[in-house]
Amino acid sequence: MNPVYQRRRRLNRFVMVLCLSAALFGIAWLLMILVSLLIEGLPALSPSVFFERTRMSDGGLGNAILGSLVMTALATAGGSIVGIAAGTWLAEYGGRSHLANTIRFINDVLLSAPSIIIGLYIYAIIVLPMGHFSGWAGAASLMVLIIPVVIRSTEDMLLLVPGTLREAASALGAHRWWVVIRVCYTGARAGIITGILLGCARISGETAPLLFTALNSNQWVFNLNSEMPNLPMVLYQNMTINSFIPAKVELAWTGALILTAAVLILNILARVISARKG
């Protein structure tokens, strides 16, 4: 056998073993985390966790789950509108202009910006002028985090739509806005929805920005103009400040299990939508 071919085969096998080992290493850590969450979180999982509010010594996570759902839903709705609009402009109108390239650069910076920096920014422009923490501020901080994800996914998906489809619609006399809405959005819909779901999964477990904006509460709160209970902050407090109370630690493990399950479901749903498109 040709020695050059043998050397290439050995190198190929070596690289494949390295790649497989790296993949197994990452999966092993994920499995260990999931197993730990199941072992520690399942025993305390009960209906009271979802329907009772947090208390000083026991209680549930109902108010925190509701607060997280409200703020995440508001952030996802607002961030999706802004992100889709901005991504559409970059893909369909901005092109390679200086303004478009500047927006892309800023968006890339926001994608990698630490969430605590976003929390401090919202604290300075919303919480300080208002004079108190609020659910609105928490939703605003999460919205700033999801916008770059939606912008990037929207632009990338729209650029994948063949230009011939745009040309065919324009040749039939359709206006540019009609082409974007009826042709481009139709072709990129699955990818855009996937990006929104992945962005929602990212912000659902954020703690740092909520520490400076929404803070926390042990009550059922339906007024977004006041401190808003949320699951990440409850987990943080139970595992740090209230770590000497066994019931609080068990509740924190259960909350972590619920939060992880929600993130996994969102990611699986995004994958399913993306696979159907393919």
Coordinates of C-alpha atoms in Angstrom, one line a residue:
M1 CA 0.0 0.0 0.0
N2 CA 1.2 3.5 -0.8
P3 CA 3.0 4.9 2.3
V4 CA 1.5 8.4 1.7
Y5 CA -2.0 6.8 1.8
Q6 CA -1.3 4.9 5.0
R7 CA 0.0 8.0 6.7
R8 CA -3.1 9.9 5.7
R9 CA -5.3 7.1 7.0
R10 CA -3.5 7.1 10.3
L11 CA -3.8 10.8 10.6
N12 CA -7.5 10.7 9.6
R13 CA -8.2 8.0 12.3
F14 CA -6.3 10.0 14.9
V15 CA -8.3 13.2 14.2
M16 CA -11.6 11.3 14.2
V17 CA -10.7 9.8 17.6
L18 CA -9.9 13.2 19.0
C19 CA -13.2 14.7 17.7
L20 CA -15.2 11.8 19.1
S21 CA -13.4 12.1 22.4
A22 CA -14.2 15.8 22.6
A23 CA -17.8 15.2 21.8
L24 CA -18.1 12.4 24.4
F25 CA -16.4 14.7 26.9
G26 CA -19.0 17.4 26.4
I27 CA -21.9 15.0 26.4
A28 CA -20.6 13.4 29.6
W29 CA -20.7 16.7 31.5
L30 CA -24.2 17.4 30.2
L31 CA -25.4 13.9 31.3
M32 CA -23.8 14.4 34.8
I33 CA -25.6 17.7 35.2
L34 CA -28.9 16.3 34.1
V35 CA -28.5 13.2 36.4
S36 CA -27.6 15.5 39.3
L37 CA -30.7 17.6 38.7
L38 CA -32.9 14.6 38.5
I39 CA -31.6 13.0 41.7
E40 CA -31.7 16.3 43.7
G41 CA -34.7 17.9 42.1
L42 CA -37.3 15.2 41.6
P43 CA -37.9 14.3 45.3
A44 CA -39.3 17.8 46.0
L45 CA -41.2 18.1 42.8
S46 CA -45.0 18.3 43.6
P47 CA -48.0 20.4 42.5
S48 CA -47.4 22.8 45.4
V49 CA -44.1 23.8 43.7
F50 CA -46.2 25.3 40.8
F51 CA -49.1 26.7 42.8
E52 CA -47.7 28.0 46.0
R53 CA -45.6 31.2 46.4
T54 CA -42.2 31.3 48.0
R55 CA -42.0 31.8 51.8
M56 CA -39.4 32.3 54.4
S57 CA -38.9 28.7 55.3
D58 CA -40.9 26.6 52.8
G59 CA -43.5 27.2 50.1
G60 CA -43.3 26.7 46.3
L61 CA -42.1 28.5 43.2
G62 CA -45.4 29.5 41.7
N63 CA -44.9 33.2 41.9
A64 CA -41.4 33.0 40.6
I65 CA -42.4 30.8 37.7
L66 CA -45.2 33.3 36.8
G67 CA -42.9 36.3 37.1
S68 CA -40.2 34.6 34.8
L69 CA -42.9 33.7 32.3
V70 CA -44.2 37.2 32.1
M71 CA -40.9 38.9 31.8
T72 CA -39.6 36.4 29.3
A73 CA -42.7 36.6 27.2
L74 CA -42.6 40.5 27.1
A75 CA -38.9 40.4 26.3
T76 CA -39.4 37.8 23.5
A77 CA -42.3 39.7 22.0
G78 CA -40.6 43.0 22.0
G79 CA -37.2 41.7 21.0
S80 CA -38.6 39.6 18.2
I81 CA -40.3 42.7 16.6
V82 CA -37.2 44.8 16.8
G83 CA -34.9 42.0 15.8
I84 CA -36.9 40.9 12.8
A85 CA -37.3 44.5 11.6
A86 CA -33.6 45.2 12.0
G87 CA -32.5 41.9 10.4
T88 CA -34.9 42.5 7.5
W89 CA -33.3 46.0 6.9
L90 CA -29.8 44.6 7.0
A91 CA -30.6 41.7 4.6
E92 CA -32.9 43.5 2.1
Y93 CA -32.0 47.2 2.2
G94 CA -28.8 47.8 4.1
G95 CA -26.5 45.6 2.0
R96 CA -22.8 46.5 2.5
S97 CA -23.3 50.2 3.3
H98 CA -21.3 51.8 6.1
L99 CA -24.4 52.1 8.3
A100 CA -25.3 48.4 7.8
N101 CA -21.7 47.3 8.6
T102 CA -21.7 49.5 11.7
I103 CA -24.9 48.0 12.9
R104 CA -23.6 44.4 12.3
F105 CA -20.5 45.3 14.3
I106 CA -22.5 46.6 17.2
N107 CA -24.8 43.6 17.0
D108 CA -21.8 41.2 17.2
V109 CA -20.5 43.1 20.3
L110 CA -23.9 42.8 21.9
L111 CA -24.0 39.1 21.2
S112 CA -20.9 38.6 23.2
A113 CA -21.5 41.2 25.9
P114 CA -21.7 40.0 29.5
S115 CA -25.3 40.0 30.7
I116 CA -24.4 41.8 33.9
I117 CA -23.3 44.8 31.8
I118 CA -26.7 44.9 30.2
G119 CA -28.3 44.8 33.6
L120 CA -26.2 47.7 34.8
Y121 CA -27.1 49.7 31.7
I122 CA -30.8 49.1 32.2
Y123 CA -30.4 49.9 35.9
A124 CA -28.9 53.3 35.0
I125 CA -31.5 54.3 32.4
I126 CA -34.6 52.8 33.9
V127 CA -34.3 51.8 37.5
L128 CA -32.5 54.9 38.8
P129 CA -34.9 57.4 37.1
M130 CA -38.0 55.4 38.3
G131 CA -36.5 55.1 41.8
H132 CA -37.4 51.4 42.2
F133 CA -37.0 48.0 40.7
S134 CA -39.7 46.7 38.4
G135 CA -40.8 44.0 36.1
W136 CA -40.6 46.5 33.2
A137 CA -36.9 47.0 33.8
G138 CA -36.4 43.2 34.0
A139 CA -38.2 42.6 30.7
A140 CA -36.2 45.5 29.1
S141 CA -32.9 43.9 30.2
L142 CA -33.9 40.5 28.8
M143 CA -35.1 42.2 25.6
V144 CA -31.7 43.8 25.0
L145 CA -30.2 40.3 25.3
I146 CA -32.5 38.6 22.8
I147 CA -32.5 41.3 20.1
P148 CA -29.0 40.5 18.8
V149 CA -29.8 36.8 18.5
V150 CA -33.0 37.5 16.5
I151 CA -31.2 40.1 14.3
R152 CA -28.5 37.7 13.3
S153 CA -30.8 34.7 12.7
T154 CA -33.3 36.9 10.7
E155 CA -30.5 38.3 8.5
D156 CA -28.9 35.0 7.9
M157 CA -32.2 33.3 7.0
L158 CA -33.3 36.0 4.6
L159 CA -29.9 35.9 2.8
L160 CA -30.5 32.2 2.2
V161 CA -33.7 32.9 0.2
P162 CA -32.7 32.7 -3.5
G163 CA -32.5 36.0 -5.3
T164 CA -34.4 34.6 -8.2
L165 CA -37.5 34.4 -6.1
R166 CA -37.3 38.1 -5.4
E167 CA -36.6 38.8 -9.1
A168 CA -39.6 36.7 -10.2
A169 CA -42.0 38.5 -7.8
S170 CA -40.7 41.9 -8.9
A171 CA -41.0 41.0 -12.5
L172 CA -44.7 40.4 -11.9
G173 CA -45.1 43.9 -10.6
A174 CA -44.9 43.3 -6.9
H175 CA -43.7 46.1 -4.6
R176 CA -40.5 45.6 -2.7
W177 CA -42.3 45.4 0.7
W178 CA -44.7 42.8 -0.7
V179 CA -41.8 40.7 -1.9
V180 CA -40.2 40.8 1.5
I181 CA -43.4 39.9 3.4
R182 CA -44.9 37.3 1.0
V183 CA -41.8 35.8 -0.5
C184 CA -38.8 36.3 1.7
Y185 CA -40.5 35.8 5.0
T186 CA -42.3 32.7 3.7
G187 CA -39.0 31.1 2.8
A188 CA -37.1 32.1 5.9
R189 CA -40.0 31.6 8.4
A190 CA -38.7 28.4 10.0
G191 CA -35.2 29.8 10.5
I192 CA -36.5 33.0 12.0
I193 CA -38.8 31.1 14.4
T194 CA -35.8 28.9 15.4
G195 CA -33.7 31.9 16.1
I196 CA -36.5 33.4 18.3
L197 CA -36.8 30.1 20.3
L198 CA -33.1 29.9 20.8
G199 CA -33.0 33.5 22.0
C200 CA -35.8 32.8 24.4
A201 CA -33.9 29.8 25.7
R202 CA -30.9 32.0 26.3
I203 CA -32.7 34.7 28.3
S204 CA -34.9 32.3 30.3
G205 CA -32.2 31.5 32.8
E206 CA -30.4 34.9 33.1
T207 CA -29.8 36.0 36.7
A208 CA -27.3 38.9 36.5
P209 CA -29.5 41.4 34.6
L210 CA -32.5 40.7 36.9
L211 CA -30.4 41.3 40.0
F212 CA -30.1 45.0 38.9
T213 CA -33.6 45.4 37.4
A214 CA -36.4 43.2 38.7
L215 CA -34.8 42.0 42.0
N216 CA -37.2 39.6 43.6
S217 CA -40.3 39.2 45.8
N218 CA -42.0 36.5 47.9
Q219 CA -45.5 37.6 46.9
W220 CA -47.7 37.0 44.0
V221 CA -47.1 40.1 41.9
F222 CA -49.3 41.2 38.9
N223 CA -48.1 44.8 38.8
L224 CA -45.1 45.1 36.5
N225 CA -44.3 48.5 38.1
S226 CA -43.0 46.8 41.2
E227 CA -40.4 44.2 42.2
M228 CA -41.0 41.0 40.2
P229 CA -40.4 37.5 41.5
N230 CA -38.4 35.3 39.1
L231 CA -37.0 31.8 39.1
P232 CA -33.3 32.6 38.5
M233 CA -33.2 35.0 41.5
V234 CA -35.0 32.6 43.8
L235 CA -32.5 29.8 42.9
Y236 CA -29.6 32.2 43.6
Q237 CA -31.0 33.3 46.9
N238 CA -31.9 29.8 48.0
M239 CA -28.4 28.4 47.2
T240 CA -26.5 31.3 48.8
I241 CA -28.4 33.4 51.4
N242 CA -30.8 30.7 52.5
S243 CA -28.4 27.7 52.0
F244 CA -28.7 26.9 55.8
I245 CA -32.4 25.9 55.3
P246 CA -32.6 22.4 53.8
A247 CA -36.1 23.0 52.4
K248 CA -34.8 26.0 50.5
V249 CA -31.9 24.1 49.0
E250 CA -34.3 21.3 47.9
L251 CA -36.6 23.9 46.4
A252 CA -33.6 25.4 44.5
W253 CA -32.7 22.0 43.0
T254 CA -36.3 21.5 41.9
G255 CA -36.4 25.0 40.4
A256 CA -33.1 24.3 38.5
L257 CA -34.7 21.1 37.2
I258 CA -37.8 23.0 36.0
L259 CA -35.6 25.7 34.3
T260 CA -33.4 23.2 32.6
A261 CA -36.3 21.2 31.3
A262 CA -37.8 24.4 29.9
V263 CA -34.6 25.3 28.1
L264 CA -34.2 21.8 26.7
I265 CA -37.8 21.8 25.5
L266 CA -37.2 25.1 23.7
N267 CA -34.0 23.8 22.1
I268 CA -35.7 20.6 21.0
L269 CA -38.6 22.6 19.5
A270 CA -36.1 24.8 17.6
R271 CA -34.4 21.7 16.2
V272 CA -37.7 20.1 15.2
I273 CA -38.7 23.3 13.4
S274 CA -35.4 23.6 11.7
A275 CA -35.4 19.9 10.6
R276 CA -38.9 20.3 9.1
K277 CA -37.7 23.2 7.0
G278 CA -34.9 21.0 5.7

